[in-house]
mmCIF file of C-alpha atoms in Angstrom:
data_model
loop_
_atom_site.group_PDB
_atom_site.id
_atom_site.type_symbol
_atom_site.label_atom_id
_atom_site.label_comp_id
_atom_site.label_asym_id
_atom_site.label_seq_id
_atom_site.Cartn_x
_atom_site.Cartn_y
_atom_site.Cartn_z
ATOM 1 C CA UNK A 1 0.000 0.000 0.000
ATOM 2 C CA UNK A 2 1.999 3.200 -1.540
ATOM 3 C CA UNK A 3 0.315 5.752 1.150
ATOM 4 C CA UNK A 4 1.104 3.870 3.925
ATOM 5 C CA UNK A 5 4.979 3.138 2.251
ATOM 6 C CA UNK A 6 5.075 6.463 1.783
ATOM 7 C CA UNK A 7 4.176 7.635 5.084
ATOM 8 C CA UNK A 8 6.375 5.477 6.795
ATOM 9 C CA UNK A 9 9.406 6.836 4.490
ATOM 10 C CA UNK A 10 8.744 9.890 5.665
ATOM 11 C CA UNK A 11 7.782 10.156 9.715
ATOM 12 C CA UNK A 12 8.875 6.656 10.352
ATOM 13 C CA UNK A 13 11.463 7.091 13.204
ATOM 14 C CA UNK A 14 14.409 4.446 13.201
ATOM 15 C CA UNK A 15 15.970 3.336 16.083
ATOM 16 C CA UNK A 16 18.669 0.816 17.031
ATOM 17 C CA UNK A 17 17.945 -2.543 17.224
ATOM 18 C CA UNK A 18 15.734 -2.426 13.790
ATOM 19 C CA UNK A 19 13.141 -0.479 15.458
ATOM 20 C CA UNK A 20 10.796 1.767 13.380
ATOM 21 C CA UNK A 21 8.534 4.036 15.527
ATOM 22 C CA UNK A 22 5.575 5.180 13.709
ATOM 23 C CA UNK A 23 3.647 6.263 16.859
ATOM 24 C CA UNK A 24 3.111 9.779 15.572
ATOM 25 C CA UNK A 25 0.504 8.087 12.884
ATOM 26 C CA UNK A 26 -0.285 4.036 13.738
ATOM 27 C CA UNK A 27 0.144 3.093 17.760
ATOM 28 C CA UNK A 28 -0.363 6.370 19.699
ATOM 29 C CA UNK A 29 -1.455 9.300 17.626
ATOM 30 C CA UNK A 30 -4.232 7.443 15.112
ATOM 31 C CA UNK A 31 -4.427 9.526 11.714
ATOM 32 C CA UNK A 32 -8.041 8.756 11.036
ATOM 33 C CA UNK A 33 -8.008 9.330 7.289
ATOM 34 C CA UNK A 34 -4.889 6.848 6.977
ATOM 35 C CA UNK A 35 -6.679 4.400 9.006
ATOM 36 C CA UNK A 36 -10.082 4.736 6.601
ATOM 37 C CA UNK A 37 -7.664 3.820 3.883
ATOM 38 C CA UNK A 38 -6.462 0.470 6.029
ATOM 39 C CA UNK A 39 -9.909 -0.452 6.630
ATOM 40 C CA UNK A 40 -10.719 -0.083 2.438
ATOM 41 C CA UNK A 41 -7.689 -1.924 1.520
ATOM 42 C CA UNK A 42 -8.118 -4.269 3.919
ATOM 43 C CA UNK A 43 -11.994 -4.828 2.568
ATOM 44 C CA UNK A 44 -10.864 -5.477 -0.937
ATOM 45 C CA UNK A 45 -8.214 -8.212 0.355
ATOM 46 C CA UNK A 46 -10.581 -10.029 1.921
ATOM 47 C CA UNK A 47 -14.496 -8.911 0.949
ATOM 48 C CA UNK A 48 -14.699 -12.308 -1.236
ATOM 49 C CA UNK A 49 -13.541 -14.576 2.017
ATOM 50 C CA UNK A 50 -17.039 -14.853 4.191
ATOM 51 C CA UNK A 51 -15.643 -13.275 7.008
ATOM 52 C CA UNK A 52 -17.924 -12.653 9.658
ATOM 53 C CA UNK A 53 -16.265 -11.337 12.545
ATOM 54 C CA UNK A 54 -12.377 -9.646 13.066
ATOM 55 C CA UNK A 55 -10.311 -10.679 16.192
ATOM 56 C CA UNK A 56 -7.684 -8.361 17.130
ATOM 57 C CA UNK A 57 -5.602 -7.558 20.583
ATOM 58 C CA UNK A 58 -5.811 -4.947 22.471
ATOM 59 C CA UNK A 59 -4.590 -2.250 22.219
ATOM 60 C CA UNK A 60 -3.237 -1.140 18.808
ATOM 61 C CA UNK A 61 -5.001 -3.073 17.171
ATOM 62 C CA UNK A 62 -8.438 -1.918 17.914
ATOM 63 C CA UNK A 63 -8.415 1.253 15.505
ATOM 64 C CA UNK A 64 -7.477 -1.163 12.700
ATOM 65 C CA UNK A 65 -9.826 -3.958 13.126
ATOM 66 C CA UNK A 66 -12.725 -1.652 13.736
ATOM 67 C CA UNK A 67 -11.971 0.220 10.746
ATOM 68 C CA UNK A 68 -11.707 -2.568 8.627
ATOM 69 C CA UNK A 69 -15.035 -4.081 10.575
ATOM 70 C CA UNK A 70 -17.090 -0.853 8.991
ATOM 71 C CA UNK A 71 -16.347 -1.919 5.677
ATOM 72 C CA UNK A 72 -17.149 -5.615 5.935
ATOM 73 C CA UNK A 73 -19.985 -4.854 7.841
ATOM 74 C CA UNK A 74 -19.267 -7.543 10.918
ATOM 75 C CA UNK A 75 -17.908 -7.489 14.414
ATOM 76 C CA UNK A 76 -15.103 -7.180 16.960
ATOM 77 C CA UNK A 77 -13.847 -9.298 19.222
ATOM 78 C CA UNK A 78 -10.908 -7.634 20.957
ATOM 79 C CA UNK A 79 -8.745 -10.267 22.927
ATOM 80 C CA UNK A 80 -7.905 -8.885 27.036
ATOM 81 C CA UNK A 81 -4.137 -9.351 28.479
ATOM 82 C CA UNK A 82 -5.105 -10.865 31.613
ATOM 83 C CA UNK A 83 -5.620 -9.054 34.556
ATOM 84 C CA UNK A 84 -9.152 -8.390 33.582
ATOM 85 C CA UNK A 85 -11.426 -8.962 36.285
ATOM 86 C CA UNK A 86 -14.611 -8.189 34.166
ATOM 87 C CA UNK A 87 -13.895 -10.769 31.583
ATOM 88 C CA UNK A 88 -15.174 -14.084 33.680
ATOM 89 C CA UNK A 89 -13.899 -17.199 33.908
ATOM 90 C CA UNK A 90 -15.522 -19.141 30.843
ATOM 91 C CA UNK A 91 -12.328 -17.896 28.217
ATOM 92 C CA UNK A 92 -9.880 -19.421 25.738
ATOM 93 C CA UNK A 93 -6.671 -18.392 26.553
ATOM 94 C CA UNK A 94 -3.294 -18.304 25.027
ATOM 95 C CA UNK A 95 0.523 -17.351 26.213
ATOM 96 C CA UNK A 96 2.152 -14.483 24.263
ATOM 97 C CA UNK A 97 5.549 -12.945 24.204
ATOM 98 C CA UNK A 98 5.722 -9.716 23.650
ATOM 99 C CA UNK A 99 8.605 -8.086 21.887
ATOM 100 C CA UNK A 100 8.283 -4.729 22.771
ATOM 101 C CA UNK A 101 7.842 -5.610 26.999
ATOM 102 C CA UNK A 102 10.299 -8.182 26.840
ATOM 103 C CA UNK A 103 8.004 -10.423 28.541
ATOM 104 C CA UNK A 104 5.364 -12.729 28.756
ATOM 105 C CA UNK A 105 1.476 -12.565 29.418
ATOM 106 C CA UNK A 106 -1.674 -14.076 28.731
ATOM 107 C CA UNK A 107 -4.231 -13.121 26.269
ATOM 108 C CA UNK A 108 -8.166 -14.183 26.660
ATOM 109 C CA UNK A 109 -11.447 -14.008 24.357
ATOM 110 C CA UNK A 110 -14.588 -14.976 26.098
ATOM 111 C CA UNK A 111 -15.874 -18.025 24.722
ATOM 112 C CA UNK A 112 -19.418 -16.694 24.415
ATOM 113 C CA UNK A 113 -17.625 -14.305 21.467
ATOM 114 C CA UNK A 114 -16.301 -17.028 19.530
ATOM 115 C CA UNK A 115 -18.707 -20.162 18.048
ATOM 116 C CA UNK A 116 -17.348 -23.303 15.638
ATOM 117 C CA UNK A 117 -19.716 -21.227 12.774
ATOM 118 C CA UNK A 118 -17.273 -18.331 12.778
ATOM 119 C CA UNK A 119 -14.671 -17.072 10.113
ATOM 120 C CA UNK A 120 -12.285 -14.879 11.353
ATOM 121 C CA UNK A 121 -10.342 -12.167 9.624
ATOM 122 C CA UNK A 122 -6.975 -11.121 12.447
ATOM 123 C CA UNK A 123 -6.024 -7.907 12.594
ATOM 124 C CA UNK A 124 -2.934 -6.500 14.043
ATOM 125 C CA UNK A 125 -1.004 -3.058 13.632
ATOM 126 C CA UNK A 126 2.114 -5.089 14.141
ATOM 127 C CA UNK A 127 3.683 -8.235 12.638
ATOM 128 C CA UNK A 128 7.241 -9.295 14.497
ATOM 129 C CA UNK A 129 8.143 -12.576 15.631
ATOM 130 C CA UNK A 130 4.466 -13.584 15.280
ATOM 131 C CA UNK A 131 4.143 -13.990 19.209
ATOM 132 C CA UNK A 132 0.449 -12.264 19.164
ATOM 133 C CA UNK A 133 -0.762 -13.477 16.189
ATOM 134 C CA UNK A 134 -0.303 -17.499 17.131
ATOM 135 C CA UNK A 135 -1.700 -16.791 19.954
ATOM 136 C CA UNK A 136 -4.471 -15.195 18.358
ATOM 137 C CA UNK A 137 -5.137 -18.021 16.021
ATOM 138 C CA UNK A 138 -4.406 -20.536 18.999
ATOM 139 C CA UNK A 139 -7.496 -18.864 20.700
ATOM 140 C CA UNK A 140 -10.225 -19.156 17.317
ATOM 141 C CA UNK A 141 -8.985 -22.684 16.739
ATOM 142 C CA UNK A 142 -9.744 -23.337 20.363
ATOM 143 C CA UNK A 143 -13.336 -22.301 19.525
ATOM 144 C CA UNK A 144 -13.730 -24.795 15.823
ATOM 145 C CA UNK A 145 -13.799 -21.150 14.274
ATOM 146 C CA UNK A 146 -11.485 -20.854 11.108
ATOM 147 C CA UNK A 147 -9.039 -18.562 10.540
ATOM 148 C CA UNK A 148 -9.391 -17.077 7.174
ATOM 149 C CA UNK A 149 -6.329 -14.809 7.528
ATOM 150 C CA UNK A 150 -4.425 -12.438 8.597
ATOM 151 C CA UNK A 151 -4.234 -8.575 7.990
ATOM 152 C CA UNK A 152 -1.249 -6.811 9.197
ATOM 153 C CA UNK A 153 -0.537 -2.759 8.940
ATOM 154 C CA UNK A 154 3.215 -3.365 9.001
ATOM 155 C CA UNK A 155 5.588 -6.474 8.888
ATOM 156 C CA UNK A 156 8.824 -6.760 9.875
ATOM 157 C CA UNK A 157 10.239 -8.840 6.957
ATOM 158 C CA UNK A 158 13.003 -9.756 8.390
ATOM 159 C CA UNK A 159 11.877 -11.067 11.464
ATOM 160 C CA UNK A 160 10.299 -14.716 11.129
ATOM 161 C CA UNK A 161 6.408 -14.171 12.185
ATOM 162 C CA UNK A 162 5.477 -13.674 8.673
ATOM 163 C CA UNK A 163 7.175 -16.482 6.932
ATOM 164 C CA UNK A 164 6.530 -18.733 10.077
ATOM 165 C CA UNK A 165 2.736 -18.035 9.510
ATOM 166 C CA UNK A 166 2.643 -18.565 5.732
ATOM 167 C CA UNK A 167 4.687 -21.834 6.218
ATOM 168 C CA UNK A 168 1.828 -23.047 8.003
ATOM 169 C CA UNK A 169 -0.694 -22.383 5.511
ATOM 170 C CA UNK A 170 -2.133 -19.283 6.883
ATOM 171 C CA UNK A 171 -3.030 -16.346 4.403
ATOM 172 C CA UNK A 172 -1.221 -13.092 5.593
ATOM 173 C CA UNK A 173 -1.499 -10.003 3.770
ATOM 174 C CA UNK A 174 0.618 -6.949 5.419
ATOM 175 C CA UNK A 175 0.148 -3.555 3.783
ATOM 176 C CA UNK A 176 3.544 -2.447 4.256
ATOM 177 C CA UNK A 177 6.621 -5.235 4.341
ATOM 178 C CA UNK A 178 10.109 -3.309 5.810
ATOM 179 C CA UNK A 179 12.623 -6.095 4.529
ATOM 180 C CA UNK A 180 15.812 -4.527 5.671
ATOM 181 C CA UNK A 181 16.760 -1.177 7.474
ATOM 182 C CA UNK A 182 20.289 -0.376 7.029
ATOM 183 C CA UNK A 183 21.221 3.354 8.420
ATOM 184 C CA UNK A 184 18.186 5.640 7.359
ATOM 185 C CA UNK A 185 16.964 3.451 4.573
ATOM 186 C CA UNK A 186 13.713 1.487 4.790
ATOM 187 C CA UNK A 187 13.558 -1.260 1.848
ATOM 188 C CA UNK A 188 10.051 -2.327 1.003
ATOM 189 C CA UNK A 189 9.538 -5.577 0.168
ATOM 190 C CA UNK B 1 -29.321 7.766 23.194
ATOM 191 C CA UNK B 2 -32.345 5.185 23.134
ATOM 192 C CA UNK B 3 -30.679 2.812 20.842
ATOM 193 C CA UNK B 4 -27.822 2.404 23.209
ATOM 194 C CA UNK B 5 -30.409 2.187 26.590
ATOM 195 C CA UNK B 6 -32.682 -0.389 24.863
ATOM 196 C CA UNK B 7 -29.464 -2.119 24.539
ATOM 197 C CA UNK B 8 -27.992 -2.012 27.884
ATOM 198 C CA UNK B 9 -31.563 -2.743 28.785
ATOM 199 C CA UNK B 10 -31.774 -5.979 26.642
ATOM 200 C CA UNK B 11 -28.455 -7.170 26.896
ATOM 201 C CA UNK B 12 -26.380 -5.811 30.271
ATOM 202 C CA UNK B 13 -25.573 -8.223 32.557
ATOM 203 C CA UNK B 14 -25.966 -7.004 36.466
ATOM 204 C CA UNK B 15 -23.704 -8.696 38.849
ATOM 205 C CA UNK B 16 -23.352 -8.135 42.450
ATOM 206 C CA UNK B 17 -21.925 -4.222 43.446
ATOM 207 C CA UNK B 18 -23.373 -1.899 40.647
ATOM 208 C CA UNK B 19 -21.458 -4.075 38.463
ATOM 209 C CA UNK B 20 -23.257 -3.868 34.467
ATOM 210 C CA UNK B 21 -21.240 -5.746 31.700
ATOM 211 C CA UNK B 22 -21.746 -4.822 28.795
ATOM 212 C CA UNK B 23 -19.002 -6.822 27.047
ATOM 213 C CA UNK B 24 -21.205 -7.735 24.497
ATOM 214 C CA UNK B 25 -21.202 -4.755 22.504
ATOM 215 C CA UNK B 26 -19.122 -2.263 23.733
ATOM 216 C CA UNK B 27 -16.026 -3.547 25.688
ATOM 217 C CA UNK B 28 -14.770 -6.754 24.118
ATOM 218 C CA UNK B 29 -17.179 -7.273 21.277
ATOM 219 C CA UNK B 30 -17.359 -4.430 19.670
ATOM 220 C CA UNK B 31 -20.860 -4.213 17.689
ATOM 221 C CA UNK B 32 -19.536 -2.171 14.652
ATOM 222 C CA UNK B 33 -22.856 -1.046 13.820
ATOM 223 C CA UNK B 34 -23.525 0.552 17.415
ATOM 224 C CA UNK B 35 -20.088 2.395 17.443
ATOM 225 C CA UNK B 36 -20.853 3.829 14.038
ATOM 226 C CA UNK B 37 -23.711 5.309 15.728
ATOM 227 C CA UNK B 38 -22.504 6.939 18.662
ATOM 228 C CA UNK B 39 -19.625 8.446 16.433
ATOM 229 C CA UNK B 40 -22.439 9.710 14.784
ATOM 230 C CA UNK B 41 -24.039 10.915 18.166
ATOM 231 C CA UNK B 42 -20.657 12.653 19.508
ATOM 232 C CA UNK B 43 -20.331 14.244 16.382
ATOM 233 C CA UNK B 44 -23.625 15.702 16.397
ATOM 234 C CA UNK B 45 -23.120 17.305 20.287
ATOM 235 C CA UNK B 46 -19.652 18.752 19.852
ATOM 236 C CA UNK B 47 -19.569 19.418 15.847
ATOM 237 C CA UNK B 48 -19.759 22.946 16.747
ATOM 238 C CA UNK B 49 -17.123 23.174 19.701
ATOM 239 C CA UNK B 50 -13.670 23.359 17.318
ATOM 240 C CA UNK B 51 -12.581 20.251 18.098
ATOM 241 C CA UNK B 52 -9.198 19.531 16.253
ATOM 242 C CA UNK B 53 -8.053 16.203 18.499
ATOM 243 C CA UNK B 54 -9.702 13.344 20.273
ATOM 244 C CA UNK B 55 -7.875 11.927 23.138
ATOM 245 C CA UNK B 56 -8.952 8.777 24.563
ATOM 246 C CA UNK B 57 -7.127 5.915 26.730
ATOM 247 C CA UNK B 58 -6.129 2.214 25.655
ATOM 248 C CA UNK B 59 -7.502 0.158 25.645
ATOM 249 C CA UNK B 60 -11.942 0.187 25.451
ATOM 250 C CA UNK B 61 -11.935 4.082 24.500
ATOM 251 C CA UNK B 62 -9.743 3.225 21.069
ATOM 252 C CA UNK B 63 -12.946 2.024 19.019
ATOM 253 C CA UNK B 64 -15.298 4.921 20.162
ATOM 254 C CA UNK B 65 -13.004 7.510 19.720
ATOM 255 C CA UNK B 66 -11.594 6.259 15.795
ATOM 256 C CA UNK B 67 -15.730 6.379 15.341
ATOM 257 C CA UNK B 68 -16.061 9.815 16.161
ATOM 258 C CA UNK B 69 -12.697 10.480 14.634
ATOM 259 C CA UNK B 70 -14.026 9.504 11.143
ATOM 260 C CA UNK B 71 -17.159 11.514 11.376
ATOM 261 C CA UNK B 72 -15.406 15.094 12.997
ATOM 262 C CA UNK B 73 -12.456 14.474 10.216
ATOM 263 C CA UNK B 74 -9.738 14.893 13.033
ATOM 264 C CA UNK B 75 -6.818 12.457 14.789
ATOM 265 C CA UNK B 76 -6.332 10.424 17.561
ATOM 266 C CA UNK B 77 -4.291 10.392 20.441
ATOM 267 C CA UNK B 78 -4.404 7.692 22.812
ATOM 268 C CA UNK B 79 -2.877 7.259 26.010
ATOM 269 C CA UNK B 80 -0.868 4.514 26.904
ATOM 270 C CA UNK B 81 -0.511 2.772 30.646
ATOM 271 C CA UNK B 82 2.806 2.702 31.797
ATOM 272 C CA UNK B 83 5.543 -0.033 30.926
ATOM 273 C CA UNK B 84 5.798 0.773 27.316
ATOM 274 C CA UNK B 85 9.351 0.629 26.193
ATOM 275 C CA UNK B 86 8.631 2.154 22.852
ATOM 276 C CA UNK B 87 6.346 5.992 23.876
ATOM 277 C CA UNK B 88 10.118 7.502 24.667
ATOM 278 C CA UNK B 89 10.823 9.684 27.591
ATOM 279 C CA UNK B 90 9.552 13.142 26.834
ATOM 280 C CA UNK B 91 5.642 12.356 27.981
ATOM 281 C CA UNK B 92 3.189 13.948 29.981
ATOM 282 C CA UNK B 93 2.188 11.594 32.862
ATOM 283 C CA UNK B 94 -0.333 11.359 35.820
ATOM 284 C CA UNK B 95 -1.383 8.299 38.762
ATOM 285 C CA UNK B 96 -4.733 6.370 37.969
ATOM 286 C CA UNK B 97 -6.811 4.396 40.060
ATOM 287 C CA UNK B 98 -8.905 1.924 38.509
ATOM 288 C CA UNK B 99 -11.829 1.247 39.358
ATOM 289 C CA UNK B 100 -12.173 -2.514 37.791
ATOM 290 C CA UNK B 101 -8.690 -3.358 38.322
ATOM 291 C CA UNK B 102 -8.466 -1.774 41.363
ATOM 292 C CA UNK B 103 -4.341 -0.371 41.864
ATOM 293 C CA UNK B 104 -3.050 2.353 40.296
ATOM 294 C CA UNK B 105 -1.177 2.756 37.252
ATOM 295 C CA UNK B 106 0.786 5.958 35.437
ATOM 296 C CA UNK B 107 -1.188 6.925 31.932
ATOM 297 C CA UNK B 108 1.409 8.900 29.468
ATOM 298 C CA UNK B 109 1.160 10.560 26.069
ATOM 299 C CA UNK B 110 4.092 11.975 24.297
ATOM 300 C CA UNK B 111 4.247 15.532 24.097
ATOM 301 C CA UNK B 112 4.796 15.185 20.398
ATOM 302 C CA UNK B 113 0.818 14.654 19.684
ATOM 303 C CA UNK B 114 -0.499 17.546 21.885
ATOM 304 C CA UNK B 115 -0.121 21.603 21.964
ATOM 305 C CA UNK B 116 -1.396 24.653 23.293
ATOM 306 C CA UNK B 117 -3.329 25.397 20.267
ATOM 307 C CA UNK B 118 -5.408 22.037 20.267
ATOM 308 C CA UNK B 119 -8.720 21.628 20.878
ATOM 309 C CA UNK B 120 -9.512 18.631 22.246
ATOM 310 C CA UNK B 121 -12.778 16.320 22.958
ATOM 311 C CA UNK B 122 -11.567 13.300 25.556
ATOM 312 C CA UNK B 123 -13.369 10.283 24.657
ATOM 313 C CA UNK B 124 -14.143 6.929 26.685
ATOM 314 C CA UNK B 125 -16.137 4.143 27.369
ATOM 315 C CA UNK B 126 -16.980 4.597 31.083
ATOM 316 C CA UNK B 127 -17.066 7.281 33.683
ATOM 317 C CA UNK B 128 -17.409 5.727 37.411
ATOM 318 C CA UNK B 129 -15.692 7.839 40.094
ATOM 319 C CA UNK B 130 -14.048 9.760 37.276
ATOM 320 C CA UNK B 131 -10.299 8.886 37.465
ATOM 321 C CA UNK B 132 -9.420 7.967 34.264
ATOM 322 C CA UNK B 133 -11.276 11.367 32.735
ATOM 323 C CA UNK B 134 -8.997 13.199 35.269
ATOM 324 C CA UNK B 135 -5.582 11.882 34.236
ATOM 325 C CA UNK B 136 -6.468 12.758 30.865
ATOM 326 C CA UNK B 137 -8.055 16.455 31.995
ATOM 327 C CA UNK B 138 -4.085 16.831 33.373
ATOM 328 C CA UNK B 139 -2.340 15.623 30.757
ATOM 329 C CA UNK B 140 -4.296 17.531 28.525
ATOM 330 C CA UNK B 141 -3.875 21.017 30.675
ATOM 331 C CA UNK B 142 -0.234 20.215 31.272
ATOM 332 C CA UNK B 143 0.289 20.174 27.455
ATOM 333 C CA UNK B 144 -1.524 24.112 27.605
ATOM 334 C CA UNK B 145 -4.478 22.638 24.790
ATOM 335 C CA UNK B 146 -8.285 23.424 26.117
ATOM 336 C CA UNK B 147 -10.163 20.278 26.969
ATOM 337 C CA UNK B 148 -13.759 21.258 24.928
ATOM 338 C CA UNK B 149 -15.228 18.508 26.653
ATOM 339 C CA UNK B 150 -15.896 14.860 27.265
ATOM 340 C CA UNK B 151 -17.910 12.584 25.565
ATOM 341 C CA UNK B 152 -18.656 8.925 27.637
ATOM 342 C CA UNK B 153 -20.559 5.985 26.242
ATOM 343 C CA UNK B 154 -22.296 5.101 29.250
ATOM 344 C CA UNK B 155 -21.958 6.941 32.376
ATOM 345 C CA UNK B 156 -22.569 5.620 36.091
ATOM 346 C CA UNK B 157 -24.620 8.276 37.521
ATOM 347 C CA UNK B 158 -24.281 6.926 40.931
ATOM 348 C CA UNK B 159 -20.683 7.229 41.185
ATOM 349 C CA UNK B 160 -19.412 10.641 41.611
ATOM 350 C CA UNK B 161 -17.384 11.018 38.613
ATOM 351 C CA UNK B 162 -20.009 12.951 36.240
ATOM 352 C CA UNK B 163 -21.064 15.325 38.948
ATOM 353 C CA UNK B 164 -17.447 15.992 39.886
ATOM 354 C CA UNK B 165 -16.431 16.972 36.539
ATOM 355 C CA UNK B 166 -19.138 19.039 35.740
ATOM 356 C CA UNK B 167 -18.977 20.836 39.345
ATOM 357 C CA UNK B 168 -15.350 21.864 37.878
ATOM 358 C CA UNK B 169 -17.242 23.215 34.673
ATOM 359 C CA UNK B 170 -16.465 20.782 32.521
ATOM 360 C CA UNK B 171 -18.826 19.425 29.638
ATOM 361 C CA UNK B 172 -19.419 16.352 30.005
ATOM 362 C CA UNK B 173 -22.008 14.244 27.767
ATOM 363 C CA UNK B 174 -23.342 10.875 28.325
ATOM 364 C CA UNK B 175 -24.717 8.987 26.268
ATOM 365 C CA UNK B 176 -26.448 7.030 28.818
ATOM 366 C CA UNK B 177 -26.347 7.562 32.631
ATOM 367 C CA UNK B 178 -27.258 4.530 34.683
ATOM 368 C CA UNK B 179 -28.656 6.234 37.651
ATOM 369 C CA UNK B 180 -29.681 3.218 39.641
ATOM 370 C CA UNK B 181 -29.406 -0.614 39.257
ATOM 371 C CA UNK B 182 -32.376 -2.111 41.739
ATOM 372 C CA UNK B 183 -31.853 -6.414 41.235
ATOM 373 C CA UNK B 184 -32.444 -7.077 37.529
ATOM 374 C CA UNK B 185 -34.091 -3.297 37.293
ATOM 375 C CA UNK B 186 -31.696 -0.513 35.955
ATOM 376 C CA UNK B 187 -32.514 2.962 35.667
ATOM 377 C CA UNK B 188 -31.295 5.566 33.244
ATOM 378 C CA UNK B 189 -31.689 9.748 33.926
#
């Protein structure tokens, strides 16, 4: 997706370590008419594919999923990290590792959100190691919903997540791929 | 806003201490076609008030504030609970106590996405004793920008938040207040 290429060419902020902040439009400041263009893009990917609900994981990637929920015209389910009192006890639940905390927690969907009937579209802002998104489709499989794929704002090419989850047989379709960062240069895959 | 009472009404679950979960549609299923609406409904009460920012707070505001985003045609800015590696040091920051997870926690947003010259509407899902609207009200202040007012989903009119914040002048609209919750029987103002 050019725009979004284009916008992370230009405010994406690189750090050491291969990080590439792009708080100031994806994961802290939202620009709302960039993320109507995710949800549109994200529609014609997948409008053909029966989806009937989005899972996502809170937080990031709320904005996204919702976004892209208005144009398909079906629901969110937005997985907790535990510590949730108002969740219940009747959940699927999955262990994540998160890259950016450096640690590990658990994610849960109530299991009155998720039936067998169910195809699920995931969303997530971020695709790294993957960590988030097993889990994710640990937690629909759990249910005897399918996974019909996975939508991802930006991958991290060369981190594994995204060729782990295509090995596997899982359609992923990122809108931006950042295969290498070398100094100030982001290459697009 | 009747369509969101007949649904608190029809689908809120009432569990021992004032507790009403609505988890169904607004906190962890997200009923796409419900948010669209009350963007809608926070667009029509503060379309006139210059509002040139929304500022919510991960992770249940996200959704409602991206909705009324879209329809005012201005950005988000959420703020993040403490322990993120990747929001940087330069922040604004104040204490929280919450009120379902009961400890308190720091909330922070960079002082890259807020200025004395915004105008901004603070959007969430709840408002209880008011804490989380008042870490935002001081963040916001701190930055200089004028806090036009706040716009909450559903309101607990028998905690003290609401009447709080508008004994300090602020304008604060609800789009339902839950003014009493008597067995399965719950009241709105």
């Amino acid at each position: 997706m050019k725009l979004l290429e284009d916008r992370i060419k230009a405010e994406g902020k690189i750090y050491p370590g291969n990080i590439v902040k792009v708080d100031g439009f994806v994961n802290h400041r939202i620009d709302v008419k960039l993320l109507k263009e995710i949800g549109k893009e994200f529609y014609r990917l997948f409008a053909d594919s029966g989806v009937n609900k989005i899972v996502t994981i809170e937080a990031s990637g709320i904005a996204f999923a919702c976004a892209t929920a208005m144009e398909l015209g079906c629901d969110v389910v937005f997985a907790k990290k535990s510590g949730h009192k108002n969740v219940g006890d009747d959940v699927y639940t999955e262990k994540v590792i998160s890259f950016t905390k450096g640690r590990e927690y658990d994610i849960v969907i109530s299991k009155d959100y998720l039936s067998k009937e169910d195809k699920v579209l995931i969303i997530d802002d971020f695709l790294a190691d993957g960590n988030a998104a097993k889990g994710l489709i640990g937690i629909v499989e759990a249910s005897g919903a399918d996974v019909v794929g996975i939508g991802i704002v930006i991958e991290k090419g060369f981190q594994p997540g995204g060729a782990l989850l295509r090995g596997i047989g899982i359609r992923v379709e990122s809108l931006a791929i950042i295969d290498s960062i070398d100094g100030n240069t982001i290459t697009f895959r």
